[in-house]
mmCIF file of C-alpha atoms in Angstrom:
data_model
loop_
_atom_site.group_PDB
_atom_site.id
_atom_site.type_symbol
_atom_site.label_atom_id
_atom_site.label_comp_id
_atom_site.label_asym_id
_atom_site.label_seq_id
_atom_site.Cartn_x
_atom_site.Cartn_y
_atom_site.Cartn_z
ATOM 1 C CA MET X 210 5.880 -72.123 32.772
ATOM 2 C CA ALA X 211 9.155 -73.077 34.453
ATOM 3 C CA LYS X 212 10.110 -71.188 37.575
ATOM 4 C CA GLU X 213 12.663 -68.477 36.873
ATOM 5 C CA THR X 214 16.081 -68.673 38.428
ATOM 6 C CA PHE X 215 17.436 -65.929 40.648
ATOM 7 C CA ALA X 216 19.649 -64.721 37.792
ATOM 8 C CA GLU X 217 16.660 -64.552 35.442
ATOM 9 C CA ARG X 218 14.609 -62.634 38.011
ATOM 10 C CA LEU X 219 17.517 -60.248 38.438
ATOM 11 C CA ARG X 220 17.751 -59.684 34.669
ATOM 12 C CA SER X 221 14.024 -59.103 34.490
ATOM 13 C CA ALA X 222 14.139 -56.559 37.306
ATOM 14 C CA ALA X 223 17.083 -54.747 35.720
ATOM 15 C CA PHE X 224 15.306 -54.724 32.361
ATOM 16 C CA SER X 225 12.126 -53.286 33.877
ATOM 17 C CA ALA X 226 14.052 -50.619 35.776
ATOM 18 C CA GLY X 227 16.019 -49.664 32.683
ATOM 19 C CA TRP X 228 12.903 -49.501 30.538
ATOM 20 C CA GLY X 229 11.169 -47.248 33.048
ATOM 21 C CA LEU X 230 14.241 -45.039 33.458
ATOM 22 C CA VAL X 231 14.617 -44.512 29.696
ATOM 23 C CA CYS X 232 11.031 -43.291 29.507
ATOM 24 C CA ARG X 233 11.544 -40.867 32.395
ATOM 25 C CA LEU X 234 14.843 -39.368 31.241
ATOM 26 C CA PRO X 235 14.845 -36.286 29.006
ATOM 27 C CA GLU X 236 14.988 -37.549 25.422
ATOM 28 C CA SER X 237 18.259 -35.731 24.697
ATOM 29 C CA VAL X 238 19.931 -37.385 27.696
ATOM 30 C CA ALA X 239 18.642 -40.838 26.762
ATOM 31 C CA ARG X 240 19.852 -40.425 23.176
ATOM 32 C CA ALA X 241 23.298 -39.381 24.333
ATOM 33 C CA LEU X 242 23.551 -42.389 26.668
ATOM 34 C CA PHE X 243 22.514 -44.879 23.976
ATOM 35 C CA LYS X 244 24.906 -43.327 21.471
ATOM 36 C CA PHE X 245 27.706 -43.553 24.037
ATOM 37 C CA GLY X 246 26.896 -47.205 24.651
ATOM 38 C CA ALA X 247 26.897 -47.911 20.917
ATOM 39 C CA ASP X 248 30.333 -46.344 20.527
ATOM 40 C CA ILE X 249 31.735 -48.414 23.400
ATOM 41 C CA ALA X 250 30.396 -51.635 21.852
ATOM 42 C CA TRP X 251 31.816 -50.625 18.466
ATOM 43 C CA ARG X 252 35.284 -49.909 19.869
ATOM 44 C CA ARG X 253 35.405 -53.236 21.709
ATOM 45 C CA GLU X 254 34.799 -55.100 18.448
ATOM 46 C CA GLY X 255 33.051 -58.012 20.123
ATOM 47 C CA ASP X 256 31.538 -60.977 18.322
ATOM 48 C CA GLY X 257 28.433 -59.084 17.232
ATOM 49 C CA VAL X 258 30.405 -56.211 15.700
ATOM 50 C CA GLN X 259 32.727 -58.657 13.953
ATOM 51 C CA VAL X 260 29.766 -60.495 12.410
ATOM 52 C CA LEU X 261 28.211 -57.153 11.469
ATOM 53 C CA GLU X 262 31.361 -56.067 9.656
ATOM 54 C CA GLY X 263 31.537 -59.429 7.909
ATOM 55 C CA ASN X 264 28.040 -58.786 6.560
ATOM 56 C CA LEU X 265 28.808 -55.178 5.651
ATOM 57 C CA VAL X 266 31.859 -56.261 3.645
ATOM 58 C CA ARG X 267 29.444 -57.929 1.224
ATOM 59 C CA VAL X 268 27.502 -54.687 0.860
ATOM 60 C CA LEU X 269 30.598 -52.543 0.368
ATOM 61 C CA ARG X 270 31.927 -54.883 -2.312
ATOM 62 C CA THR X 271 28.983 -53.754 -4.439
ATOM 63 C CA THR X 272 28.978 -50.055 -3.493
ATOM 64 C CA SER X 273 32.495 -48.922 -2.513
ATOM 65 C CA ASP X 274 34.911 -47.136 -4.834
ATOM 66 C CA PHE X 275 37.746 -49.087 -3.199
ATOM 67 C CA THR X 276 38.824 -52.731 -3.263
ATOM 68 C CA GLU X 277 39.299 -54.753 -0.088
ATOM 69 C CA SER X 278 43.081 -54.522 -0.419
ATOM 70 C CA ASP X 279 42.898 -50.727 -0.263
ATOM 71 C CA PRO X 280 43.274 -49.293 3.276
ATOM 72 C CA GLU X 281 40.436 -46.895 2.492
ATOM 73 C CA PHE X 282 38.076 -49.865 2.224
ATOM 74 C CA GLY X 283 38.865 -50.778 5.827
ATOM 75 C CA HIS X 284 38.333 -47.201 6.965
ATOM 76 C CA GLU X 285 35.010 -47.108 5.131
ATOM 77 C CA LEU X 286 33.967 -50.399 6.719
ATOM 78 C CA ARG X 287 34.758 -49.211 10.241
ATOM 79 C CA ALA X 288 32.944 -45.924 9.711
ATOM 80 C CA LEU X 289 29.895 -47.760 8.386
ATOM 81 C CA SER X 290 29.837 -50.287 11.233
ATOM 82 C CA ARG X 291 29.989 -47.438 13.740
ATOM 83 C CA ALA X 292 27.027 -45.765 12.026
ATOM 84 C CA VAL X 293 25.109 -49.061 12.141
ATOM 85 C CA MET X 294 25.769 -49.520 15.853
ATOM 86 C CA ARG X 295 24.484 -46.015 16.537
ATOM 87 C CA SER X 296 21.427 -46.715 14.397
ATOM 88 C CA TYR X 297 20.873 -50.008 16.242
ATOM 89 C CA ALA X 298 21.084 -48.205 19.580
ATOM 90 C CA ARG X 299 18.517 -45.690 18.340
ATOM 91 C CA TYR X 300 16.189 -48.564 17.441
ATOM 92 C CA TYR X 301 16.347 -49.891 21.010
ATOM 93 C CA LEU X 302 15.984 -46.424 22.486
ATOM 94 C CA GLU X 303 12.843 -45.804 20.456
ATOM 95 C CA ALA X 304 11.481 -49.265 21.175
ATOM 96 C CA PHE X 305 11.701 -48.469 24.877
ATOM 97 C CA ARG X 306 10.273 -44.963 24.405
ATOM 98 C CA LEU X 307 7.571 -45.790 21.854
ATOM 99 C CA GLN X 308 4.970 -45.990 24.612
ATOM 100 C CA VAL X 309 5.562 -42.298 25.429
ATOM 101 C CA ILE X 310 6.011 -40.945 21.870
ATOM 102 C CA PRO X 311 2.765 -39.155 20.950
ATOM 103 C CA ASP X 312 0.825 -40.620 18.036
ATOM 104 C CA GLU X 313 0.814 -37.183 16.443
ATOM 105 C CA GLN X 314 4.622 -37.155 16.377
ATOM 106 C CA ILE X 315 4.714 -40.620 14.798
ATOM 107 C CA GLN X 316 2.254 -39.578 12.105
ATOM 108 C CA ALA X 317 3.917 -36.234 11.361
ATOM 109 C CA GLY X 318 7.456 -37.624 11.314
ATOM 110 C CA MET X 319 6.871 -40.547 8.941
ATOM 111 C CA HIS X 320 7.897 -40.436 5.259
ATOM 112 C CA VAL X 321 6.296 -43.104 3.031
ATOM 113 C CA ASN X 322 5.362 -43.813 -0.578
ATOM 114 C CA GLN X 323 1.691 -43.290 0.078
ATOM 115 C CA GLU X 324 0.400 -45.012 -3.067
ATOM 116 C CA ASN X 325 1.430 -48.476 -1.894
ATOM 117 C CA VAL X 326 0.213 -47.777 1.620
ATOM 118 C CA ASP X 327 -3.152 -46.893 0.093
ATOM 119 C CA LEU X 328 -3.052 -50.111 -1.951
ATOM 120 C CA THR X 329 -2.376 -52.055 1.253
ATOM 121 C CA LEU X 330 -5.403 -50.500 2.923
ATOM 122 C CA GLN X 331 -7.526 -51.261 -0.151
ATOM 123 C CA HIS X 332 -6.536 -54.928 0.010
ATOM 124 C CA LEU X 333 -7.393 -55.086 3.714
ATOM 125 C CA LYS X 334 -10.735 -53.353 3.197
ATOM 126 C CA ALA X 335 -11.579 -55.864 0.464
ATOM 127 C CA GLY X 336 -10.730 -58.754 2.808
ATOM 128 C CA ARG X 337 -7.420 -59.733 1.224
ATOM 129 C CA GLY X 338 -4.594 -60.298 3.665
ATOM 130 C CA VAL X 339 -1.252 -58.558 3.219
ATOM 131 C CA ILE X 340 2.214 -59.727 4.268
ATOM 132 C CA TYR X 341 4.793 -57.034 4.958
ATOM 133 C CA ALA X 342 8.230 -58.719 4.829
ATOM 134 C CA LEU X 343 11.032 -56.569 6.210
ATOM 135 C CA PRO X 344 14.789 -56.702 6.744
ATOM 136 C CA HIS X 345 16.260 -55.729 10.128
ATOM 137 C CA MET X 346 16.334 -52.043 9.206
ATOM 138 C CA GLY X 347 15.443 -48.806 10.940
ATOM 139 C CA ASP X 348 12.629 -48.807 13.489
ATOM 140 C CA PHE X 349 10.077 -51.359 12.311
ATOM 141 C CA GLU X 350 8.276 -51.136 15.686
ATOM 142 C CA GLN X 351 7.521 -47.477 15.026
ATOM 143 C CA ALA X 352 6.542 -48.281 11.437
ATOM 144 C CA GLY X 353 4.116 -50.885 12.742
ATOM 145 C CA ARG X 354 2.510 -48.338 15.019
ATOM 146 C CA TRP X 355 2.345 -45.849 12.127
ATOM 147 C CA VAL X 356 0.541 -48.218 9.745
ATOM 148 C CA ILE X 357 -1.990 -49.008 12.482
ATOM 149 C CA LEU X 358 -2.650 -45.295 12.869
ATOM 150 C CA ALA X 359 -2.833 -44.966 9.077
ATOM 151 C CA GLY X 360 -5.848 -47.262 8.998
ATOM 152 C CA ALA X 361 -4.637 -50.877 9.121
ATOM 153 C CA GLY X 362 -6.516 -51.340 12.397
ATOM 154 C CA SER X 363 -4.095 -53.889 13.803
ATOM 155 C CA ILE X 364 -1.154 -56.008 12.717
ATOM 156 C CA VAL X 365 -0.078 -59.574 13.427
ATOM 157 C CA ALA X 366 3.612 -60.340 13.961
ATOM 158 C CA PRO X 367 5.626 -63.403 14.964
ATOM 159 C CA ALA X 368 8.191 -62.942 17.733
ATOM 160 C CA GLU X 369 10.946 -65.138 19.065
ATOM 161 C CA ARG X 370 10.269 -66.016 22.702
ATOM 162 C CA LEU X 371 12.733 -64.150 24.924
ATOM 163 C CA ASN X 372 14.405 -65.501 28.034
ATOM 164 C CA PRO X 373 13.499 -65.003 30.835
ATOM 165 C CA GLU X 374 9.785 -65.415 30.270
ATOM 166 C CA SER X 375 8.954 -62.326 32.344
ATOM 167 C CA VAL X 376 10.868 -60.119 29.900
ATOM 168 C CA PHE X 377 9.005 -61.686 26.984
ATOM 169 C CA GLN X 378 5.697 -61.011 28.730
ATOM 170 C CA LYS X 379 6.647 -57.350 29.198
ATOM 171 C CA PHE X 380 7.423 -57.002 25.482
ATOM 172 C CA LEU X 381 4.200 -58.847 24.693
ATOM 173 C CA ALA X 382 2.094 -56.461 26.781
ATOM 174 C CA PHE X 383 3.926 -53.462 25.327
ATOM 175 C CA ARG X 384 3.344 -54.500 21.714
ATOM 176 C CA GLU X 385 -0.247 -55.516 22.316
ATOM 177 C CA GLY X 386 -0.804 -52.073 23.808
ATOM 178 C CA LEU X 387 0.289 -50.589 20.481
ATOM 179 C CA GLY X 388 -2.307 -52.596 18.562
ATOM 180 C CA MET X 389 -0.190 -55.618 17.611
ATOM 181 C CA GLU X 390 -1.105 -59.284 17.949
ATOM 182 C CA ILE X 391 2.115 -61.154 18.733
ATOM 183 C CA VAL X 392 2.443 -64.793 17.713
ATOM 184 C CA PRO X 393 5.278 -66.522 19.626
ATOM 185 C CA THR X 394 7.448 -68.762 17.440
ATOM 186 C CA SER X 395 7.541 -71.362 20.230
ATOM 187 C CA GLY X 396 5.550 -72.403 23.274
ATOM 188 C CA GLY X 397 2.115 -72.023 21.688
ATOM 189 C CA PRO X 398 0.042 -72.773 18.577
ATOM 190 C CA HIS X 399 2.036 -73.237 15.385
ATOM 191 C CA PRO X 400 2.742 -69.667 14.174
ATOM 192 C CA PHE X 401 2.352 -70.528 10.481
ATOM 193 C CA GLY X 402 -1.169 -71.776 11.052
ATOM 194 C CA VAL X 403 -2.131 -68.784 13.178
ATOM 195 C CA MET X 404 -0.833 -66.293 10.630
ATOM 196 C CA ALA X 405 -2.467 -68.159 7.751
ATOM 197 C CA GLN X 406 -5.797 -67.865 9.581
ATOM 198 C CA ARG X 407 -5.281 -64.130 10.134
ATOM 199 C CA LEU X 408 -4.368 -63.575 6.485
ATOM 200 C CA ARG X 409 -7.464 -65.410 5.285
ATOM 201 C CA ALA X 410 -9.440 -63.074 7.567
ATOM 202 C CA GLY X 411 -7.965 -60.077 5.737
ATOM 203 C CA LYS X 412 -5.370 -59.018 8.312
ATOM 204 C CA LEU X 413 -1.922 -57.424 7.906
ATOM 205 C CA VAL X 414 0.954 -59.695 8.949
ATOM 206 C CA THR X 415 4.465 -58.264 9.369
ATOM 207 C CA ILE X 416 7.498 -60.562 9.297
ATOM 208 C CA VAL X 417 11.157 -59.619 9.715
ATOM 209 C CA ALA X 418 12.603 -61.908 7.062
ATOM 210 C CA ASP X 419 16.277 -61.373 6.288
ATOM 211 C CA ARG X 420 17.655 -64.063 8.627
ATOM 212 C CA ASP X 421 16.723 -67.735 8.809
ATOM 213 C CA LEU X 422 16.434 -69.146 12.334
ATOM 214 C CA SER X 423 16.211 -72.775 11.261
ATOM 215 C CA ASP X 424 18.205 -75.139 9.120
ATOM 216 C CA THR X 425 15.552 -75.271 6.381
ATOM 217 C CA GLY X 426 15.710 -71.779 4.895
ATOM 218 C CA VAL X 427 15.724 -70.955 1.196
ATOM 219 C CA GLU X 428 19.156 -70.466 -0.342
ATOM 220 C CA VAL X 429 19.211 -67.186 -2.298
ATOM 221 C CA ASP X 430 21.679 -64.989 -4.138
ATOM 222 C CA PHE X 431 22.393 -62.015 -1.881
ATOM 223 C CA PHE X 432 25.099 -59.420 -2.505
ATOM 224 C CA GLY X 433 26.949 -61.790 -4.822
ATOM 225 C CA GLU X 434 26.942 -64.746 -2.400
ATOM 226 C CA LYS X 435 24.586 -67.416 -1.146
ATOM 227 C CA ALA X 436 22.519 -66.699 1.962
ATOM 228 C CA LEU X 437 19.665 -68.422 3.801
ATOM 229 C CA LEU X 438 16.366 -66.547 4.149
ATOM 230 C CA PRO X 439 13.198 -67.823 5.822
ATOM 231 C CA ALA X 440 10.601 -69.331 3.520
ATOM 232 C CA GLY X 441 7.663 -68.288 5.704
ATOM 233 C CA PRO X 442 6.567 -65.064 3.943
ATOM 234 C CA ALA X 443 6.472 -66.656 0.480
ATOM 235 C CA ALA X 444 4.907 -69.873 1.818
ATOM 236 C CA LEU X 445 2.129 -67.884 3.483
ATOM 237 C CA ALA X 446 1.444 -65.958 0.267
ATOM 238 C CA VAL X 447 1.296 -69.163 -1.776
ATOM 239 C CA GLN X 448 -1.000 -70.889 0.714
ATOM 240 C CA THR X 449 -3.408 -68.026 1.457
ATOM 241 C CA GLY X 450 -3.372 -65.776 -1.607
ATOM 242 C CA ALA X 451 -2.269 -62.809 0.505
ATOM 243 C CA ALA X 452 -0.254 -60.023 -1.106
ATOM 244 C CA LEU X 453 3.471 -60.309 -0.319
ATOM 245 C CA MET X 454 4.861 -56.750 -0.191
ATOM 246 C CA PRO X 455 8.461 -56.063 0.877
ATOM 247 C CA VAL X 456 9.001 -53.072 3.176
ATOM 248 C CA SER X 457 12.173 -51.298 4.266
ATOM 249 C CA CYS X 458 12.522 -48.866 7.167
ATOM 250 C CA SER X 459 15.163 -46.211 7.771
ATOM 251 C CA PHE X 460 15.849 -43.203 9.959
ATOM 252 C CA VAL X 461 15.541 -39.601 8.789
ATOM 253 C CA GLY X 462 17.566 -37.077 10.763
ATOM 254 C CA GLU X 463 17.412 -37.279 14.549
ATOM 255 C CA ASP X 464 13.678 -37.618 15.083
ATOM 256 C CA GLU X 465 11.922 -38.764 11.902
ATOM 257 C CA TRP X 466 11.494 -42.027 10.030
ATOM 258 C CA ALA X 467 10.921 -43.459 6.573
ATOM 259 C CA ALA X 468 9.352 -46.620 5.215
ATOM 260 C CA HIS X 469 9.145 -47.791 1.626
ATOM 261 C CA VAL X 470 6.443 -50.275 0.661
ATOM 262 C CA TYR X 471 7.519 -52.082 -2.502
ATOM 263 C CA ASP X 472 5.264 -53.570 -5.150
ATOM 264 C CA GLU X 473 3.715 -56.974 -4.511
ATOM 265 C CA ILE X 474 5.779 -60.047 -5.331
ATOM 266 C CA PRO X 475 3.259 -62.197 -7.226
ATOM 267 C CA VAL X 476 2.961 -65.963 -6.957
ATOM 268 C CA PRO X 477 4.477 -67.475 -10.142
ATOM 269 C CA ALA X 478 1.930 -69.010 -12.479
ATOM 270 C CA ALA X 479 3.996 -72.139 -13.110
ATOM 271 C CA GLY X 480 6.088 -74.487 -11.011
ATOM 272 C CA THR X 481 5.680 -76.654 -7.963
ATOM 273 C CA ARG X 482 4.804 -75.135 -4.601
ATOM 274 C CA LYS X 483 8.438 -75.470 -3.530
ATOM 275 C CA GLU X 484 9.646 -73.784 -6.732
ATOM 276 C CA LYS X 485 7.200 -70.930 -6.313
ATOM 277 C CA ILE X 486 8.343 -70.327 -2.724
ATOM 278 C CA ALA X 487 11.999 -70.359 -3.796
ATOM 279 C CA ALA X 488 11.392 -67.887 -6.643
ATOM 280 C CA MET X 489 9.441 -65.503 -4.424
ATOM 281 C CA THR X 490 12.046 -65.643 -1.650
ATOM 282 C CA GLN X 491 14.746 -64.804 -4.201
ATOM 283 C CA ALA X 492 12.671 -61.850 -5.395
ATOM 284 C CA LEU X 493 12.361 -60.745 -1.773
ATOM 285 C CA ALA X 494 16.141 -60.968 -1.328
ATOM 286 C CA THR X 495 16.666 -58.817 -4.430
ATOM 287 C CA VAL X 496 14.408 -56.100 -3.012
ATOM 288 C CA PHE X 497 16.194 -56.285 0.348
ATOM 289 C CA GLU X 498 19.513 -55.805 -1.472
ATOM 290 C CA GLN X 499 18.223 -52.611 -3.049
ATOM 291 C CA ALA X 500 16.939 -51.275 0.267
ATOM 292 C CA ILE X 501 20.164 -52.073 2.121
ATOM 293 C CA ARG X 502 22.331 -50.469 -0.558
ATOM 294 C CA GLU X 503 20.287 -47.271 -0.181
ATOM 295 C CA HIS X 504 20.558 -47.227 3.634
ATOM 296 C CA PRO X 505 23.370 -49.567 4.746
ATOM 297 C CA GLU X 506 23.812 -47.605 7.972
ATOM 298 C CA ASP X 507 20.354 -48.756 9.099
ATOM 299 C CA TRP X 508 20.805 -52.502 8.456
ATOM 300 C CA HIS X 509 21.136 -54.016 11.931
ATOM 301 C CA MET X 510 22.419 -57.460 10.977
ATOM 302 C CA LEU X 511 24.684 -58.698 13.779
ATOM 303 C CA GLN X 512 23.970 -62.362 13.039
ATOM 304 C CA LYS X 513 25.335 -64.706 10.396
ATOM 305 C CA LEU X 514 23.229 -65.240 7.292
ATOM 306 C CA PHE X 515 25.698 -65.890 4.448
ATOM 307 C CA VAL X 516 26.277 -69.561 3.685
ATOM 308 C CA ASN X 517 30.064 -69.180 3.820
ATOM 309 C CA ASP X 518 29.763 -68.022 7.449
ATOM 310 C CA LEU X 519 27.384 -70.718 8.651
ATOM 311 C CA ASP X 520 28.094 -73.931 10.498
ATOM 312 C CA PRO X 521 28.751 -76.581 7.805
ATOM 313 C CA ALA X 522 26.835 -79.183 9.828
ATOM 314 C CA ARG X 523 23.754 -76.951 9.902
ATOM 315 C CA LEU X 524 24.026 -76.349 6.176
ATOM 316 C CA ALA X 525 24.357 -80.076 5.522
ATOM 317 C CA ARG X 526 21.163 -80.716 7.507
ATOM 318 C CA SER X 527 19.357 -78.097 5.473
ATOM 319 C CA ARG X 528 20.420 -79.581 2.162
ATOM 320 C CA THR X 529 19.599 -83.113 3.317
ATOM 321 C CA ARG X 530 16.075 -82.097 4.287
ATOM 322 C CA LYS X 531 15.557 -80.326 0.975
ATOM 323 C CA GLY X 532 16.811 -83.392 -0.851
ATOM 324 C CA ASN X 533 14.165 -85.421 0.971
ATOM 325 C CA GLY X 534 11.420 -83.051 -0.095
ATOM 326 C CA ASP X 535 11.337 -81.098 3.178
ATOM 327 C CA GLY X 536 12.541 -77.533 3.507
ATOM 328 C CA ASN X 537 9.702 -75.441 2.096
ATOM 329 C CA GLY X 538 9.746 -73.464 5.310
ATOM 330 C CA VAL X 539 6.343 -74.569 6.549
ATOM 331 C CA GLY X 540 7.201 -77.504 8.789
ATOM 332 C CA ASP X 541 9.401 -75.592 11.238
ATOM 333 C CA ALA X 542 7.982 -72.703 13.238
ATOM 334 C CA ALA X 543 11.315 -70.912 13.250
ATOM 335 C CA THR X 544 11.351 -70.565 9.475
ATOM 336 C CA VAL X 545 8.301 -68.306 9.541
ATOM 337 C CA ALA X 546 10.402 -65.329 10.565
ATOM 338 C CA GLY X 547 13.934 -64.175 10.934
ATOM 339 C CA ALA X 548 13.243 -62.020 13.980
#
């Protein structure tokens, strides 16, 4: 591991101090501070908020009573982006505080469609792996802890390696303490292979999958436009026989949560491996659309995912690789997840 610079050590120290302070503050005070910070970021309209609003425009085109030329559309967009920023701040607040939230509170405050949770547990008990593929919605860290408490035993999740390394190690220890096995997307064994092994052993793998980190994602129809989603979840299901089940998370009130486990997306009976992965990823995108329309205020997408917003050079590389037979999402570790 490379030696950290002074600036990286400083960031790590500040992060650790902030994390500890958030856990020691009264919850009401911490919530107020994070909400205040979210509102400041929203008012400044920095790059992240601008990208967020660009993504939300696509959602509102399918849900709003107004057209984009109507001033009310702009007002609706700004109100929604503010709600998203507050929701995003709550996610980070709860991620920091999850280590001090009692398990009993997590269990009592969770709203789920229990029948598909029970089906998940049946698959795991029978030795069949399950893939939970999620969009960046709500508090999926809390949902992960909840499903462990519900009987999953443990979960396996890929994670992008953070910089500096000391911060990543803190997150790693935190998540492992909650019962999660974290598979770094770089700097270790190939994540696809590790997760395939875990799925064949009958484990639950969770993948945040509404943003492609590579240039080899699957092009899907998403809110009336083309977008790139990672192929990893579908590729893992095709290769291992695991059940691919979309999941969406959202917030309920000030201190409760919800998660919806959707029906399994089956592997198509016909077609090449590449065609099967593409069809399943499109089905996943369609489910994500439904979930986001129901809770757009909890979709924390501050990164570009629509083809029209992406770097043309990156898109050209993606299409060239697919034309050469590459691009099924298996060869590149980053395509496993959109985290």
